[in-house]
mmCIF file of C-alpha atoms in Angstrom:
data_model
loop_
_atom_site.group_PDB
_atom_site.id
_atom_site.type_symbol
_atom_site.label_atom_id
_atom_site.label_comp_id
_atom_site.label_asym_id
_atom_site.label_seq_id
_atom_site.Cartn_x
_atom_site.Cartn_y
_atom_site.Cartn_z
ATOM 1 C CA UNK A 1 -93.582 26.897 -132.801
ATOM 2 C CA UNK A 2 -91.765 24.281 -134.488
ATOM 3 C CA UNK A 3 -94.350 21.177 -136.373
ATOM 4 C CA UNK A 4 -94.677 17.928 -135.697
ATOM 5 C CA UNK A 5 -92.591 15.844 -138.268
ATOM 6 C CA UNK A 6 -94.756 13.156 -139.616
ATOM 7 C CA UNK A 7 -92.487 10.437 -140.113
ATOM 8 C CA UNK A 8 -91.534 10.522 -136.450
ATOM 9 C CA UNK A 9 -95.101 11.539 -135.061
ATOM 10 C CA UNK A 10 -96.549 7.969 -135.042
ATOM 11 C CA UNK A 11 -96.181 6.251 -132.039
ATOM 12 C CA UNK A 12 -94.457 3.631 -132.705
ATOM 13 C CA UNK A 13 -91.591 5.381 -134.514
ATOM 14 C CA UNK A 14 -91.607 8.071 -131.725
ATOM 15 C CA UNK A 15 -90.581 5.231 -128.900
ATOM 16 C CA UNK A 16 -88.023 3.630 -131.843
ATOM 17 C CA UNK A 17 -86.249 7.445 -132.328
ATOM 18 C CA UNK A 18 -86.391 7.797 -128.491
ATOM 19 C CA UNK A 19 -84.038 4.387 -128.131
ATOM 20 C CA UNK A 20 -82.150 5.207 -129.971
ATOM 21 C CA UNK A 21 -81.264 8.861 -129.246
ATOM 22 C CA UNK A 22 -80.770 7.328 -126.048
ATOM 23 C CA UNK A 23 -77.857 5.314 -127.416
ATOM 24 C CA UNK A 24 -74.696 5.640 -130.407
ATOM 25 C CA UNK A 25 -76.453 2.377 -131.635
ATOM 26 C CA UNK A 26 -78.889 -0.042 -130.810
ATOM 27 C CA UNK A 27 -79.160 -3.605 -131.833
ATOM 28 C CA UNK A 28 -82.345 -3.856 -133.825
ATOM 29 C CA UNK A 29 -83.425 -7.204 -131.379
ATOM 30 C CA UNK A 30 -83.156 -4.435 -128.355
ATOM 31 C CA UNK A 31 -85.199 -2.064 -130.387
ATOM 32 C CA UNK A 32 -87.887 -4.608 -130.789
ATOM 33 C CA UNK A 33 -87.668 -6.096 -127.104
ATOM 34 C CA UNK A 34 -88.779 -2.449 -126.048
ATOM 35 C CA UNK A 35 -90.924 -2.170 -128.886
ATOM 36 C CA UNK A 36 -93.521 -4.334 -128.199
ATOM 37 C CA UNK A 37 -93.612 -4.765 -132.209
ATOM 38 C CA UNK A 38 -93.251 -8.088 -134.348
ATOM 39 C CA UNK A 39 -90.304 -8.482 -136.381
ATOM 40 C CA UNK A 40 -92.476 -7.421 -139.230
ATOM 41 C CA UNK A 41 -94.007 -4.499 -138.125
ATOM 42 C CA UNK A 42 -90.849 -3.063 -136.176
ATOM 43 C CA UNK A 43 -89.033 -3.642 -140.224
ATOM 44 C CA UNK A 44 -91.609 -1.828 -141.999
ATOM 45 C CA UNK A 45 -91.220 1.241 -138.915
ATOM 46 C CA UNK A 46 -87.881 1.191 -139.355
ATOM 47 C CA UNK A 47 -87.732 1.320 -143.245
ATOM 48 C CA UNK A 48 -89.941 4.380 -143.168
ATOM 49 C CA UNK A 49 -87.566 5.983 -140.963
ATOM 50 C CA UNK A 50 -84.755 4.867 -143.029
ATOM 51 C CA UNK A 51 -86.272 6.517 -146.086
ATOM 52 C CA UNK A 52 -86.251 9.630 -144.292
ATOM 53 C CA UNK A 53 -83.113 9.196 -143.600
ATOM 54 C CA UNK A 54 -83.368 9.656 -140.090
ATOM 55 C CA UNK A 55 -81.771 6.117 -139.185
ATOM 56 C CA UNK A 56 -78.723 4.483 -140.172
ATOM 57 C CA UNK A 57 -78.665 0.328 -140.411
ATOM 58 C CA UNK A 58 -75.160 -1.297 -139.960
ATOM 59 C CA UNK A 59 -74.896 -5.368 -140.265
ATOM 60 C CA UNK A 60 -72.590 -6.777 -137.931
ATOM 61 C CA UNK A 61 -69.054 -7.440 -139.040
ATOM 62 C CA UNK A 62 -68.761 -10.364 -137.161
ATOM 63 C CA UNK A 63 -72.609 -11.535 -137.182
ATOM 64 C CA UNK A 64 -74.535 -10.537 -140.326
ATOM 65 C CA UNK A 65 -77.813 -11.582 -138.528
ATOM 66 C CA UNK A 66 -77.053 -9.141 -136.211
ATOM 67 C CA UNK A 67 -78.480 -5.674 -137.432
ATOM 68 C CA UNK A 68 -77.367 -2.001 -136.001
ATOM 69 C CA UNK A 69 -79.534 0.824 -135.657
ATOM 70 C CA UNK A 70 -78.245 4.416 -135.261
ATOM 71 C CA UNK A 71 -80.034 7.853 -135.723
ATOM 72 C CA UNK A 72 -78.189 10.067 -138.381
ATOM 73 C CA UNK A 73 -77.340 13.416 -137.661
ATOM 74 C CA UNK A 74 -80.738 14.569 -139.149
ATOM 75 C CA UNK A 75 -82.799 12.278 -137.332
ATOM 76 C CA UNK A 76 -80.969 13.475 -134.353
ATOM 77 C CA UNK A 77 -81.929 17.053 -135.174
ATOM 78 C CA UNK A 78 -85.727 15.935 -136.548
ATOM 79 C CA UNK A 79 -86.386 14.112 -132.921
ATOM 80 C CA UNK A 80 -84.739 17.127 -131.033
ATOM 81 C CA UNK A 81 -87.419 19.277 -133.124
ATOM 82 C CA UNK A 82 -90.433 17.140 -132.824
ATOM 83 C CA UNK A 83 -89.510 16.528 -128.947
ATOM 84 C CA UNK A 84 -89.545 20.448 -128.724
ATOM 85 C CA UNK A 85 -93.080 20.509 -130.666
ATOM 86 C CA UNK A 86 -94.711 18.207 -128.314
ATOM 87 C CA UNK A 87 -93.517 20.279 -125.364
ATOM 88 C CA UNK A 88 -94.402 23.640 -126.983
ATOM 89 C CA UNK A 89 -97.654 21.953 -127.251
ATOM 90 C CA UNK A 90 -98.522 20.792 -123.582
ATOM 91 C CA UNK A 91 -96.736 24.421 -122.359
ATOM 92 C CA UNK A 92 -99.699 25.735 -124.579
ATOM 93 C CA UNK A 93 -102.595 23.200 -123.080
ATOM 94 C CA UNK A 94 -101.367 24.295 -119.569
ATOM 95 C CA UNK A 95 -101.275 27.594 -120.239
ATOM 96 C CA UNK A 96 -104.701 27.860 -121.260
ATOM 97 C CA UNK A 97 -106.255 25.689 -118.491
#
């Protein structure tokens, strides 16, 4: 069974991986619309994710308020694996019920 990956285990980070393998790129305003999280709190998810370097942040060429977000090929493959872990897991809890 594959582990959990800790930098995308947390919640938050979990729903902000699952946007944006969803997508090429998100703009970081949609990511925080469907966060829930304050501008703040949605920066200091996405710089841990950064350092990882799971996710990709492109300014805007046209807009540099405007901030792109993009999973990189190994955050790709880390949120494949930990998606796979969760699954293994609740195969496992049914199993045994």
């Amino acid at each position: 069974m594959n582990d959990l990956d800790p930098v995308i285990h947390p919640a938050h980070r979990l729903r902000i991986c699952a946007l944006l393998a969803a997508a090429t790129t998100v703009e970081l305003a949609t990511v925080k619309e469907h966060s829930g999280l304050s501008a703040s709190a949605l920066s200091k998810q996405v710089a841990a994710l950064v350092d990882a370097g799971y996710v990709e942040q492109q300014r805007s060429r046209t807009d540099s308020r405007r901030l792109w977000l993009s999973l990189t090929k190994d955050g790709r493959k880390a949120y494949r694996q930990h998606v796979a872990a969760l699954r293994a897991i609740l195969v496992d809890s049914d199993v045994s019920s």
